[in-house]
PDB file of C-alpha atoms in Angstrom:
ATOM      1  CA  UNK M   1       0.184   0.097   0.006  1.00 60.00           C
ATOM      2  CA  UNK M   2       1.720   2.660  -0.359  1.00 56.00           C
ATOM      3  CA  UNK M   3       1.419   6.909  -1.024  1.00 58.00           C
ATOM      4  CA  UNK M   4       2.842   8.818  -4.383  1.00 51.00           C
ATOM      5  CA  UNK M   5       5.487  11.773  -4.061  1.00 48.00           C
ATOM      6  CA  UNK M   6       4.035  14.108  -6.957  1.00 42.00           C
ATOM      7  CA  UNK M   7       0.124  12.883  -5.608  1.00 46.00           C
ATOM      8  CA  UNK M   8      -2.158  11.709  -2.989  1.00 51.00           C
ATOM      9  CA  UNK M   9      -4.408   8.909  -2.069  1.00 44.00           C
ATOM     10  CA  UNK M  10      -6.827  10.080  -4.127  1.00 45.00           C
ATOM     11  CA  UNK M  11      -4.328  10.182  -7.963  1.00 54.00           C
ATOM     12  CA  UNK M  12      -4.274   6.040  -7.909  1.00 51.00           C
ATOM     13  CA  UNK M  13      -6.938   5.775 -10.807  1.00 55.00           C
ATOM     14  CA  UNK M  14      -6.734   6.776 -14.299  1.00 60.00           C
ATOM     15  CA  UNK M  15      -9.064   8.528 -17.316  1.00 61.00           C
ATOM     16  CA  UNK M  16     -10.351   5.273 -17.725  1.00 68.00           C
ATOM     17  CA  UNK M  17     -11.935   4.875 -13.987  1.00 73.00           C
ATOM     18  CA  UNK M  18      -9.503   2.239 -13.662  1.00 76.00           C
ATOM     19  CA  UNK M  19      -7.215   1.731 -10.729  1.00 69.00           C
ATOM     20  CA  UNK M  20      -3.653   0.309 -11.731  1.00 67.00           C
ATOM     21  CA  UNK M  21      -1.168  -0.538  -8.912  1.00 59.00           C
ATOM     22  CA  UNK M  22       2.394   0.717  -9.058  1.00 65.00           C
ATOM     23  CA  UNK M  23       5.412  -1.993 -10.278  1.00 64.00           C
ATOM     24  CA  UNK M  24       7.891  -2.001  -7.483  1.00 60.00           C
ATOM     25  CA  UNK M  25      10.759   0.119  -8.084  1.00 83.00           C
ATOM     26  CA  UNK M  26      13.523  -2.319  -5.533  1.00 94.00           C
ATOM     27  CA  UNK M  27      14.136  -5.623  -6.585  1.00 91.00           C
ATOM     28  CA  UNK M  28      17.548  -7.225  -4.889  1.00 97.00           C
ATOM     29  CA  UNK M  29      17.311 -10.247  -3.049  1.00 97.00           C
ATOM     30  CA  UNK M  30      18.570 -12.009  -0.101  1.00 98.00           C
ATOM     31  CA  UNK M  31      21.170 -14.426  -0.225  1.00 98.00           C
ATOM     32  CA  UNK M  32      22.066 -17.752   1.480  1.00 97.00           C
ATOM     33  CA  UNK M  33      25.850 -16.938   0.578  1.00 96.00           C
ATOM     34  CA  UNK M  34      28.044 -15.521   1.480  1.00 96.00           C
ATOM     35  CA  UNK M  35      29.734 -13.354  -1.108  1.00 97.00           C
ATOM     36  CA  UNK M  36      26.301 -12.725  -2.191  1.00 98.00           C
ATOM     37  CA  UNK M  37      25.254  -8.240  -2.477  1.00 97.00           C
ATOM     38  CA  UNK M  38      23.103  -9.390   0.889  1.00 98.00           C
ATOM     39  CA  UNK M  39      24.118 -12.365   1.998  1.00 98.00           C
ATOM     40  CA  UNK M  40      22.019 -13.512   4.508  1.00 98.00           C
ATOM     41  CA  UNK M  41      23.239 -12.522   8.527  1.00 98.00           C
ATOM     42  CA  UNK M  42      20.985 -12.160  11.756  1.00 98.00           C
ATOM     43  CA  UNK M  43      21.042  -8.466  12.991  1.00 98.00           C
ATOM     44  CA  UNK M  44      21.017  -6.850   9.419  1.00 98.00           C
ATOM     45  CA  UNK M  45      18.056  -6.496   7.803  1.00 98.00           C
ATOM     46  CA  UNK M  46      15.246  -4.602   9.016  1.00 98.00           C
ATOM     47  CA  UNK M  47      11.362  -4.779   8.012  1.00 98.00           C
ATOM     48  CA  UNK M  48       8.970  -1.721   7.714  1.00 98.00           C
ATOM     49  CA  UNK M  49       5.606  -2.428   7.997  1.00 98.00           C
ATOM     50  CA  UNK M  50       1.609  -1.505   8.351  1.00 98.00           C
ATOM     51  CA  UNK M  51      -0.586  -3.496  10.160  1.00 98.00           C
ATOM     52  CA  UNK M  52      -3.415  -2.736   8.233  1.00 98.00           C
ATOM     53  CA  UNK M  53      -1.064  -3.273   4.758  1.00 98.00           C
ATOM     54  CA  UNK M  54      -2.741  -6.798   3.343  1.00 98.00           C
ATOM     55  CA  UNK M  55       0.931  -6.983   1.421  1.00 98.00           C
ATOM     56  CA  UNK M  56       3.076  -5.882   4.280  1.00 98.00           C
ATOM     57  CA  UNK M  57       0.681  -8.280   6.325  1.00 98.00           C
ATOM     58  CA  UNK M  58       2.332 -11.220   4.190  1.00 98.00           C
ATOM     59  CA  UNK M  59       5.754 -10.630   5.203  1.00 98.00           C
ATOM     60  CA  UNK M  60       4.542 -10.511   9.196  1.00 98.00           C
ATOM     61  CA  UNK M  61       3.467 -14.293   8.250  1.00 98.00           C
ATOM     62  CA  UNK M  62       6.051 -15.423   7.168  1.00 98.00           C
ATOM     63  CA  UNK M  63       8.611 -13.994   9.459  1.00 98.00           C
ATOM     64  CA  UNK M  64       6.646 -15.786  12.290  1.00 98.00           C
ATOM     65  CA  UNK M  65       5.753 -19.110  10.337  1.00 98.00           C
ATOM     66  CA  UNK M  66       9.706 -18.725   9.816  1.00 98.00           C
ATOM     67  CA  UNK M  67      11.134 -18.333  13.167  1.00 98.00           C
ATOM     68  CA  UNK M  68      12.694 -14.947  11.934  1.00 98.00           C
ATOM     69  CA  UNK M  69      11.449 -12.755  14.534  1.00 98.00           C
ATOM     70  CA  UNK M  70      15.093 -12.017  16.646  1.00 97.00           C
ATOM     71  CA  UNK M  71      16.647 -12.115  13.095  1.00 98.00           C
ATOM     72  CA  UNK M  72      14.905  -9.643  11.359  1.00 98.00           C
ATOM     73  CA  UNK M  73      13.290  -6.487  13.183  1.00 98.00           C
ATOM     74  CA  UNK M  74      10.257  -4.277  12.562  1.00 98.00           C
ATOM     75  CA  UNK M  75       9.025  -1.248  12.566  1.00 98.00           C
ATOM     76  CA  UNK M  76       5.151  -0.212  12.094  1.00 98.00           C
ATOM     77  CA  UNK M  77       3.952   2.475  10.629  1.00 98.00           C
ATOM     78  CA  UNK M  78       0.744   4.372  11.850  1.00 98.00           C
ATOM     79  CA  UNK M  79      -3.028   3.126  11.065  1.00 98.00           C
ATOM     80  CA  UNK M  80      -3.322   6.496   9.373  1.00 98.00           C
ATOM     81  CA  UNK M  81      -2.077   7.890   5.518  1.00 97.00           C
ATOM     82  CA  UNK M  82      -2.048  11.315   5.580  1.00 95.00           C
ATOM     83  CA  UNK M  83      -0.515  13.917   3.471  1.00 94.00           C
ATOM     84  CA  UNK M  84       2.506  12.759   4.247  1.00 96.00           C
ATOM     85  CA  UNK M  85       2.358   9.135   3.362  1.00 97.00           C
ATOM     86  CA  UNK M  86       3.697   6.502   5.932  1.00 98.00           C
ATOM     87  CA  UNK M  87       3.902   8.241   9.765  1.00 98.00           C
ATOM     88  CA  UNK M  88       6.075   6.276  12.533  1.00 98.00           C
ATOM     89  CA  UNK M  89       4.126   7.040  15.723  1.00 98.00           C
ATOM     90  CA  UNK M  90       5.658   5.995  19.171  1.00 98.00           C
ATOM     91  CA  UNK M  91       3.215   3.098  20.808  1.00 98.00           C
ATOM     92  CA  UNK M  92       1.574   5.507  23.572  1.00 98.00           C
ATOM     93  CA  UNK M  93       0.236   7.081  20.891  1.00 97.00           C
ATOM     94  CA  UNK M  94      -1.307   4.528  18.312  1.00 98.00           C
ATOM     95  CA  UNK M  95      -0.965   0.978  20.678  1.00 98.00           C
ATOM     96  CA  UNK M  96       1.049  -1.104  17.977  1.00 98.00           C
ATOM     97  CA  UNK M  97       2.688   1.356  16.430  1.00 98.00           C
ATOM     98  CA  UNK M  98       6.364   2.353  16.874  1.00 98.00           C
ATOM     99  CA  UNK M  99       9.258   4.561  16.171  1.00 98.00           C
ATOM    100  CA  UNK M 100      11.997   4.166  13.798  1.00 98.00           C
ATOM    101  CA  UNK M 101      14.766   3.708  15.412  1.00 97.00           C
ATOM    102  CA  UNK M 102      16.657   2.520  12.708  1.00 98.00           C
ATOM    103  CA  UNK M 103      17.177   6.023  10.782  1.00 98.00           C
ATOM    104  CA  UNK M 104      15.215   7.472  13.066  1.00 98.00           C
ATOM    105  CA  UNK M 105      12.357   8.506   9.998  1.00 98.00           C
ATOM    106  CA  UNK M 106       9.169  10.466  10.693  1.00 98.00           C
ATOM    107  CA  UNK M 107       7.985   8.981   7.486  1.00 98.00           C
ATOM    108  CA  UNK M 108       8.256   6.317   5.733  1.00 98.00           C
ATOM    109  CA  UNK M 109       9.169   8.503   2.369  1.00 98.00           C
ATOM    110  CA  UNK M 110      12.330   9.379   3.995  1.00 98.00           C
ATOM    111  CA  UNK M 111      13.618   5.404   4.223  1.00 98.00           C
ATOM    112  CA  UNK M 112      13.279   5.784   0.570  1.00 97.00           C
ATOM    113  CA  UNK M 113      14.902   9.284   0.134  1.00 97.00           C
ATOM    114  CA  UNK M 114      17.700   8.067   1.727  1.00 97.00           C
ATOM    115  CA  UNK M 115      18.369   5.247  -0.260  1.00 97.00           C
ATOM    116  CA  UNK M 116      17.285   7.073  -3.393  1.00 95.00           C
ATOM    117  CA  UNK M 117      17.541  11.071  -2.841  1.00 95.00           C
ATOM    118  CA  UNK M 118      15.724  11.051  -7.071  1.00 93.00           C
ATOM    119  CA  UNK M 119      13.048   8.559  -5.792  1.00 94.00           C
ATOM    120  CA  UNK M 120      10.005   9.997  -7.218  1.00 91.00           C
ATOM    121  CA  UNK M 121       7.622   6.960  -6.836  1.00 91.00           C
ATOM    122  CA  UNK M 122       5.099   6.032  -4.346  1.00 91.00           C
ATOM    123  CA  UNK M 123       5.867   5.620  -1.211  1.00 96.00           C
ATOM    124  CA  UNK M 124       4.722   1.730  -0.310  1.00 95.00           C
ATOM    125  CA  UNK M 125       4.822  -1.070   2.365  1.00 97.00           C
ATOM    126  CA  UNK M 126       6.642  -3.209   3.089  1.00 98.00           C
ATOM    127  CA  UNK M 127      10.529  -2.262   2.704  1.00 98.00           C
ATOM    128  CA  UNK M 128      13.022  -5.044   3.608  1.00 98.00           C
ATOM    129  CA  UNK M 129      16.289  -2.478   5.024  1.00 98.00           C
ATOM    130  CA  UNK M 130      19.834  -3.486   5.015  1.00 98.00           C
ATOM    131  CA  UNK M 131      21.235  -1.608   7.913  1.00 98.00           C
ATOM    132  CA  UNK M 132      25.353  -2.024   6.037  1.00 98.00           C
ATOM    133  CA  UNK M 133      24.469  -0.527   3.491  1.00 97.00           C
ATOM    134  CA  UNK M 134      21.941   1.631   4.244  1.00 98.00           C
ATOM    135  CA  UNK M 135      19.954   0.744   1.270  1.00 97.00           C
ATOM    136  CA  UNK M 136      16.276  -0.441   0.164  1.00 98.00           C
ATOM    137  CA  UNK M 137      16.952  -3.881  -0.296  1.00 98.00           C
ATOM    138  CA  UNK M 138      13.325  -5.191  -1.525  1.00 97.00           C
ATOM    139  CA  UNK M 139       9.601  -3.244  -1.312  1.00 97.00           C
ATOM    140  CA  UNK M 140       8.331  -5.898  -3.893  1.00 97.00           C
ATOM    141  CA  UNK M 141       6.265  -8.017  -1.080  1.00 97.00           C
ATOM    142  CA  UNK M 142       5.760 -11.132  -3.004  1.00 97.00           C
ATOM    143  CA  UNK M 143       9.577 -11.170  -3.367  1.00 97.00           C
ATOM    144  CA  UNK M 144       9.820 -10.663   0.517  1.00 98.00           C
ATOM    145  CA  UNK M 145       8.410 -13.327   0.951  1.00 98.00           C
ATOM    146  CA  UNK M 146      10.596 -15.410  -0.504  1.00 98.00           C
ATOM    147  CA  UNK M 147      13.540 -14.460   0.647  1.00 98.00           C
ATOM    148  CA  UNK M 148      12.303 -14.893   4.558  1.00 98.00           C
ATOM    149  CA  UNK M 149      11.343 -18.453   2.911  1.00 98.00           C
ATOM    150  CA  UNK M 150      14.749 -19.928   2.713  1.00 97.00           C
ATOM    151  CA  UNK M 151      17.664 -17.243   2.476  1.00 98.00           C
ATOM    152  CA  UNK M 152      18.013 -17.621   6.159  1.00 98.00           C
ATOM    153  CA  UNK M 153      17.438 -21.022   6.637  1.00 98.00           C
ATOM    154  CA  UNK M 154      21.200 -21.986   7.653  1.00 97.00           C
ATOM    155  CA  UNK M 155      20.531 -19.525  10.301  1.00 97.00           C
ATOM    156  CA  UNK M 156      17.762 -19.856  11.789  1.00 98.00           C
ATOM    157  CA  UNK M 157      16.486 -22.069  14.547  1.00 97.00           C
ATOM    158  CA  UNK M 158      16.409 -26.293  13.311  1.00 96.00           C
ATOM    159  CA  UNK M 159      13.093 -26.398  14.339  1.00 95.00           C
ATOM    160  CA  UNK M 160      12.158 -23.425  11.244  1.00 96.00           C
ATOM    161  CA  UNK M 161      14.459 -25.023   8.910  1.00 95.00           C
ATOM    162  CA  UNK M 162      13.047 -27.143   6.239  1.00 91.00           C
ATOM    163  CA  UNK M 163       9.700 -25.163   6.231  1.00 97.00           C
ATOM    164  CA  UNK M 164       8.885 -23.861   2.966  1.00 98.00           C
ATOM    165  CA  UNK M 165       6.519 -22.255   1.699  1.00 98.00           C
ATOM    166  CA  UNK M 166       6.991 -22.235  -1.906  1.00 98.00           C
ATOM    167  CA  UNK M 167       8.161 -25.836  -2.555  1.00 98.00           C
ATOM    168  CA  UNK M 168       9.902 -26.803  -5.939  1.00 97.00           C
ATOM    169  CA  UNK M 169       7.270 -30.181  -6.477  1.00 98.00           C
ATOM    170  CA  UNK M 170       4.354 -27.139  -5.935  1.00 98.00           C
ATOM    171  CA  UNK M 171       5.893 -24.135  -8.148  1.00 98.00           C
ATOM    172  CA  UNK M 172       4.528 -24.070 -10.871  1.00 98.00           C
ATOM    173  CA  UNK M 173       0.767 -25.095  -9.301  1.00 98.00           C
ATOM    174  CA  UNK M 174       1.558 -22.060  -7.245  1.00 98.00           C
ATOM    175  CA  UNK M 175       2.682 -19.518  -9.872  1.00 98.00           C
ATOM    176  CA  UNK M 176      -0.336 -20.719 -11.471  1.00 98.00           C
ATOM    177  CA  UNK M 177      -2.540 -20.128  -8.896  1.00 98.00           C
ATOM    178  CA  UNK M 178      -1.057 -16.716  -7.141  1.00 98.00           C
ATOM    179  CA  UNK M 179      -1.433 -15.330 -10.807  1.00 98.00           C
ATOM    180  CA  UNK M 180      -5.029 -14.719 -10.777  1.00 98.00           C
ATOM    181  CA  UNK M 181      -6.044 -14.012  -7.651  1.00 98.00           C
ATOM    182  CA  UNK M 182      -3.689 -11.753  -7.585  1.00 98.00           C
ATOM    183  CA  UNK M 183      -5.325 -10.083 -10.535  1.00 98.00           C
ATOM    184  CA  UNK M 184      -9.020 -10.836  -9.611  1.00 98.00           C
ATOM    185  CA  UNK M 185      -9.113 -11.538  -5.421  1.00 98.00           C
ATOM    186  CA  UNK M 186      -6.097  -9.291  -3.859  1.00 98.00           C
ATOM    187  CA  UNK M 187      -5.689  -6.526  -6.359  1.00 98.00           C
ATOM    188  CA  UNK M 188      -9.299  -7.046  -7.625  1.00 98.00           C
ATOM    189  CA  UNK M 189     -10.598  -5.511  -3.814  1.00 98.00           C
ATOM    190  CA  UNK M 190      -8.915  -2.285  -4.714  1.00 98.00           C
ATOM    191  CA  UNK M 191      -9.507  -2.435  -8.324  1.00 98.00           C
ATOM    192  CA  UNK M 192     -13.146  -2.371  -7.289  1.00 98.00           C
ATOM    193  CA  UNK M 193     -12.935   0.274  -4.168  1.00 98.00           C
ATOM    194  CA  UNK M 194     -11.158   2.801  -6.493  1.00 97.00           C
ATOM    195  CA  UNK M 195     -12.463   2.366  -9.388  1.00 97.00           C
ATOM    196  CA  UNK M 196     -14.332   6.160 -10.704  1.00 96.00           C
ATOM    197  CA  UNK M 197     -16.199   5.102 -13.278  1.00 97.00           C
ATOM    198  CA  UNK M 198     -19.504   1.943 -12.888  1.00 98.00           C
ATOM    199  CA  UNK M 199     -18.234   0.228 -15.684  1.00 97.00           C
ATOM    200  CA  UNK M 200     -14.818  -0.148 -14.350  1.00 97.00           C
ATOM    201  CA  UNK M 201     -15.997  -1.341 -10.379  1.00 98.00           C
ATOM    202  CA  UNK M 202     -18.978  -3.866 -12.038  1.00 98.00           C
ATOM    203  CA  UNK M 203     -16.403  -5.295 -14.730  1.00 98.00           C
ATOM    204  CA  UNK M 204     -13.681  -5.585 -10.890  1.00 98.00           C
ATOM    205  CA  UNK M 205     -16.716  -6.144  -9.026  1.00 98.00           C
ATOM    206  CA  UNK M 206     -17.863  -9.475 -10.915  1.00 98.00           C
ATOM    207  CA  UNK M 207     -14.472 -10.641 -11.996  1.00 98.00           C
ATOM    208  CA  UNK M 208     -13.820 -10.521  -7.511  1.00 98.00           C
ATOM    209  CA  UNK M 209     -16.492 -12.716  -6.881  1.00 99.00           C
ATOM    210  CA  UNK M 210     -16.144 -15.061  -9.819  1.00 98.00           C
ATOM    211  CA  UNK M 211     -12.883 -15.881  -8.114  1.00 99.00           C
ATOM    212  CA  UNK M 212     -14.448 -16.290  -5.243  1.00 99.00           C
ATOM    213  CA  UNK M 213     -16.359 -18.864  -5.964  1.00 98.00           C
ATOM    214  CA  UNK M 214     -13.828 -20.834  -7.810  1.00 98.00           C
ATOM    215  CA  UNK M 215     -11.441 -20.623  -4.369  1.00 99.00           C
ATOM    216  CA  UNK M 216     -14.995 -21.934  -2.562  1.00 99.00           C
ATOM    217  CA  UNK M 217     -15.287 -24.553  -4.866  1.00 98.00           C
ATOM    218  CA  UNK M 218     -11.367 -25.626  -4.486  1.00 98.00           C
ATOM    219  CA  UNK M 219     -11.298 -24.910  -0.657  1.00 98.00           C
ATOM    220  CA  UNK M 220     -14.692 -27.664  -0.744  1.00 98.00           C
ATOM    221  CA  UNK M 221     -12.310 -30.496  -1.826  1.00 97.00           C
ATOM    222  CA  UNK M 222      -8.902 -29.406  -0.462  1.00 97.00           C
ATOM    223  CA  UNK M 223      -8.144 -28.661   2.948  1.00 97.00           C
ATOM    224  CA  UNK M 224      -5.827 -26.029   1.543  1.00 98.00           C
ATOM    225  CA  UNK M 225      -5.273 -24.245  -1.978  1.00 98.00           C
ATOM    226  CA  UNK M 226      -3.179 -26.762  -3.732  1.00 98.00           C
ATOM    227  CA  UNK M 227      -4.417 -29.845  -0.738  1.00 96.00           C
ATOM    228  CA  UNK M 228      -3.011 -30.632   2.736  1.00 95.00           C
ATOM    229  CA  UNK M 229      -0.586 -27.988   2.744  1.00 96.00           C
ATOM    230  CA  UNK M 230       0.198 -24.935   3.635  1.00 98.00           C
ATOM    231  CA  UNK M 231       1.479 -22.904   0.739  1.00 98.00           C
ATOM    232  CA  UNK M 232       2.727 -19.317   0.034  1.00 98.00           C
ATOM    233  CA  UNK M 233      -0.781 -19.456  -2.145  1.00 98.00           C
ATOM    234  CA  UNK M 234      -2.816 -19.644   1.021  1.00 98.00           C
ATOM    235  CA  UNK M 235      -0.858 -17.339   2.695  1.00 98.00           C
ATOM    236  CA  UNK M 236      -1.191 -14.538  -0.099  1.00 98.00           C
ATOM    237  CA  UNK M 237      -4.803 -15.074  -0.061  1.00 99.00           C
ATOM    238  CA  UNK M 238      -5.349 -14.673   3.493  1.00 99.00           C
ATOM    239  CA  UNK M 239      -4.638 -11.420   4.279  1.00 98.00           C
ATOM    240  CA  UNK M 240      -7.286 -10.436   2.072  1.00 99.00           C
ATOM    241  CA  UNK M 241      -9.946 -12.566   3.285  1.00 99.00           C
ATOM    242  CA  UNK M 242      -8.959 -11.878   6.554  1.00 98.00           C
ATOM    243  CA  UNK M 243     -10.201  -8.158   5.604  1.00 99.00           C
ATOM    244  CA  UNK M 244     -12.707  -8.576   3.396  1.00 99.00           C
ATOM    245  CA  UNK M 245     -16.107  -8.150   5.298  1.00 98.00           C
ATOM    246  CA  UNK M 246     -15.102  -5.452   8.215  1.00 98.00           C
ATOM    247  CA  UNK M 247     -13.683  -3.970   5.107  1.00 98.00           C
ATOM    248  CA  UNK M 248     -13.923  -4.863   1.207  1.00 98.00           C
ATOM    249  CA  UNK M 249     -17.279  -5.709   1.444  1.00 98.00           C
ATOM    250  CA  UNK M 250     -18.795  -2.072   2.883  1.00 98.00           C
ATOM    251  CA  UNK M 251     -15.427   0.508   2.123  1.00 98.00           C
ATOM    252  CA  UNK M 252     -15.048  -0.948  -1.354  1.00 98.00           C
ATOM    253  CA  UNK M 253     -18.126  -1.979  -2.488  1.00 98.00           C
ATOM    254  CA  UNK M 254     -17.149  -5.491  -2.937  1.00 98.00           C
ATOM    255  CA  UNK M 255     -20.811  -6.441  -1.335  1.00 98.00           C
ATOM    256  CA  UNK M 256     -22.493  -9.179  -3.637  1.00 98.00           C
ATOM    257  CA  UNK M 257     -21.849 -11.967  -0.713  1.00 98.00           C
ATOM    258  CA  UNK M 258     -20.315 -11.748   2.190  1.00 98.00           C
ATOM    259  CA  UNK M 259     -16.943 -14.174   3.687  1.00 98.00           C
ATOM    260  CA  UNK M 260     -18.646 -15.120   6.671  1.00 98.00           C
ATOM    261  CA  UNK M 261     -22.812 -15.686   5.158  1.00 98.00           C
ATOM    262  CA  UNK M 262     -21.970 -17.241   1.463  1.00 98.00           C
ATOM    263  CA  UNK M 263     -19.531 -18.899   1.607  1.00 98.00           C
ATOM    264  CA  UNK M 264     -18.982 -21.651   4.238  1.00 98.00           C
ATOM    265  CA  UNK M 265     -15.298 -22.901   3.122  1.00 98.00           C
ATOM    266  CA  UNK M 266     -13.510 -19.763   2.635  1.00 99.00           C
ATOM    267  CA  UNK M 267     -14.916 -19.163   6.131  1.00 98.00           C
ATOM    268  CA  UNK M 268     -13.308 -22.697   7.180  1.00 98.00           C
ATOM    269  CA  UNK M 269      -9.641 -21.894   6.146  1.00 98.00           C
ATOM    270  CA  UNK M 270      -9.131 -18.390   7.154  1.00 98.00           C
ATOM    271  CA  UNK M 271     -10.379 -20.047  10.384  1.00 98.00           C
ATOM    272  CA  UNK M 272      -7.388 -23.220  10.050  1.00 98.00           C
ATOM    273  CA  UNK M 273      -5.114 -20.296   9.436  1.00 98.00           C
ATOM    274  CA  UNK M 274      -5.651 -17.423  11.181  1.00 98.00           C
ATOM    275  CA  UNK M 275      -5.891 -20.760  14.789  1.00 97.00           C
ATOM    276  CA  UNK M 276      -1.878 -21.922  13.221  1.00 96.00           C
ATOM    277  CA  UNK M 277       0.355 -20.574  16.330  1.00 95.00           C
ATOM    278  CA  UNK M 278       1.185 -17.443  15.836  1.00 96.00           C
ATOM    279  CA  UNK M 279      -0.539 -16.023  12.957  1.00 97.00           C
ATOM    280  CA  UNK M 280      -4.099 -14.793  15.424  1.00 97.00           C
ATOM    281  CA  UNK M 281      -0.950 -11.772  16.577  1.00 97.00           C
ATOM    282  CA  UNK M 282      -0.271 -10.797  12.837  1.00 98.00           C
ATOM    283  CA  UNK M 283      -3.507  -9.384  12.514  1.00 98.00           C
ATOM    284  CA  UNK M 284      -4.660  -5.954  13.988  1.00 98.00           C
ATOM    285  CA  UNK M 285      -8.203  -5.000  13.153  1.00 98.00           C
ATOM    286  CA  UNK M 286      -8.100  -2.024  14.190  1.00 98.00           C
ATOM    287  CA  UNK M 287      -5.642  -0.619  12.667  1.00 98.00           C
ATOM    288  CA  UNK M 288      -7.033  -2.390   9.394  1.00 98.00           C
ATOM    289  CA  UNK M 289     -10.534  -0.436  10.107  1.00 98.00           C
ATOM    290  CA  UNK M 290      -9.171   2.736  10.855  1.00 98.00           C
ATOM    291  CA  UNK M 291      -6.983   2.974   7.823  1.00 98.00           C
ATOM    292  CA  UNK M 292      -8.987   1.899   4.962  1.00 98.00           C
ATOM    293  CA  UNK M 293     -11.429   3.846   6.653  1.00 98.00           C
ATOM    294  CA  UNK M 294     -10.213   7.524   7.847  1.00 98.00           C
ATOM    295  CA  UNK M 295      -7.985   7.625   5.311  1.00 98.00           C
ATOM    296  CA  UNK M 296      -9.460   7.197   2.095  1.00 98.00           C
ATOM    297  CA  UNK M 297     -11.238  10.153   2.284  1.00 97.00           C
ATOM    298  CA  UNK M 298     -12.351  10.614  -1.125  1.00 96.00           C
ATOM    299  CA  UNK M 299     -14.308   7.104  -0.204  1.00 97.00           C
ATOM    300  CA  UNK M 300     -15.239   7.805   2.979  1.00 98.00           C
ATOM    301  CA  UNK M 301     -15.670  11.480   4.054  1.00 98.00           C
ATOM    302  CA  UNK M 302     -17.309  11.448   7.540  1.00 98.00           C
ATOM    303  CA  UNK M 303     -14.218   8.695   8.444  1.00 98.00           C
ATOM    304  CA  UNK M 304     -16.793   6.868  10.881  1.00 98.00           C
ATOM    305  CA  UNK M 305     -15.106   3.793  11.649  1.00 98.00           C
ATOM    306  CA  UNK M 306     -17.932   0.662  11.604  1.00 98.00           C
ATOM    307  CA  UNK M 307     -18.390  -1.514  14.175  1.00 98.00           C
ATOM    308  CA  UNK M 308     -18.322  -4.834  12.592  1.00 96.00           C
ATOM    309  CA  UNK M 309     -14.891  -6.516  13.271  1.00 98.00           C
ATOM    310  CA  UNK M 310     -15.790 -10.115  10.107  1.00 98.00           C
ATOM    311  CA  UNK M 311     -16.841 -12.927  11.502  1.00 98.00           C
ATOM    312  CA  UNK M 312     -15.039 -14.688  14.721  1.00 98.00           C
ATOM    313  CA  UNK M 313     -12.213 -16.494  12.949  1.00 98.00           C
ATOM    314  CA  UNK M 314     -11.448 -18.062  17.228  1.00 98.00           C
ATOM    315  CA  UNK M 315     -14.457 -20.098  17.079  1.00 98.00           C
ATOM    316  CA  UNK M 316     -15.079 -22.787  16.299  1.00 98.00           C
ATOM    317  CA  UNK M 317     -11.420 -24.614  16.368  1.00 97.00           C
ATOM    318  CA  UNK M 318     -10.422 -26.286  12.736  1.00 96.00           C
ATOM    319  CA  UNK M 319      -7.941 -28.704  13.960  1.00 89.00           C
ATOM    320  CA  UNK M 320      -5.349 -29.676  10.538  1.00 86.00           C
ATOM    321  CA  UNK M 321      -5.703 -33.252   9.336  1.00 81.00           C
ATOM    322  CA  UNK M 322      -2.011 -32.760   9.943  1.00 81.00           C
ATOM    323  CA  UNK M 323       1.133 -30.618  10.698  1.00 79.00           C
ATOM    324  CA  UNK M 324      -0.330 -27.699   7.369  1.00 89.00           C
ATOM    325  CA  UNK M 325       4.084 -26.651   6.596  1.00 88.00           C
TER     326      UNK M 325
END
């Protein structure tokens, strides 16, 4: 999720009313090789995230499930996306947020300018920062989670080694399902919500629900998207689904159906992932709801935040058939 150097959060659509997401600018990789430009080292890297942002949320989940919390530090921005972009705040000011104790920045834009003084695109989260080289390694969430997935395996605790959310034998299937889920669901909710033309909204909203029906069918016979194993594809979808009823259904007008009442298999799947050890603490519904309803004033000028938090994900308890990863 992002802000722009040239424009505000209301400038994300084109003349045809369609929302177009920016391509990430920093695309380097942390690697296991000691001689790599960005080698995997304990304490060297830092994540800048927002609890509100589904793209940043992915990185928090993989960091948790791979046991990387002691190796990669984190800063969490304020939930409110203001005119100057993502801002840091103390936990006393905003519970859950943090100050930037790595670069001392007030806004995430300052981190970008430290890495690239001439940077002119959007200031997105997540950001993976290299403390040694004082630069951004990557601001592409899909690539950051793959770095976290394997690059640090030689230096993490033994119990986390070998956990692989992008296994070789499933890569082709994961890439295929990621492709259409990203376009129509992960990004589809944004293409619906930020559309400024009726035709653009209807096109993207209908495509979104066609994909939700497809996912519901997959999960009618599978525990997870690709069978009994939790993969990257599940984690990427989960961060959208957990926000669906409390935010996207109303705020983004994705209101043909709801997860809680109309998609029992998706709801079961969501509960199962949410109930895995460590996942719940990555979900901050206060930050999520306040961000969307208070930041997007072109959609919600009153900034009133609805009460509904979506379906109860703690109950009933869903027990995996086996350790899913």
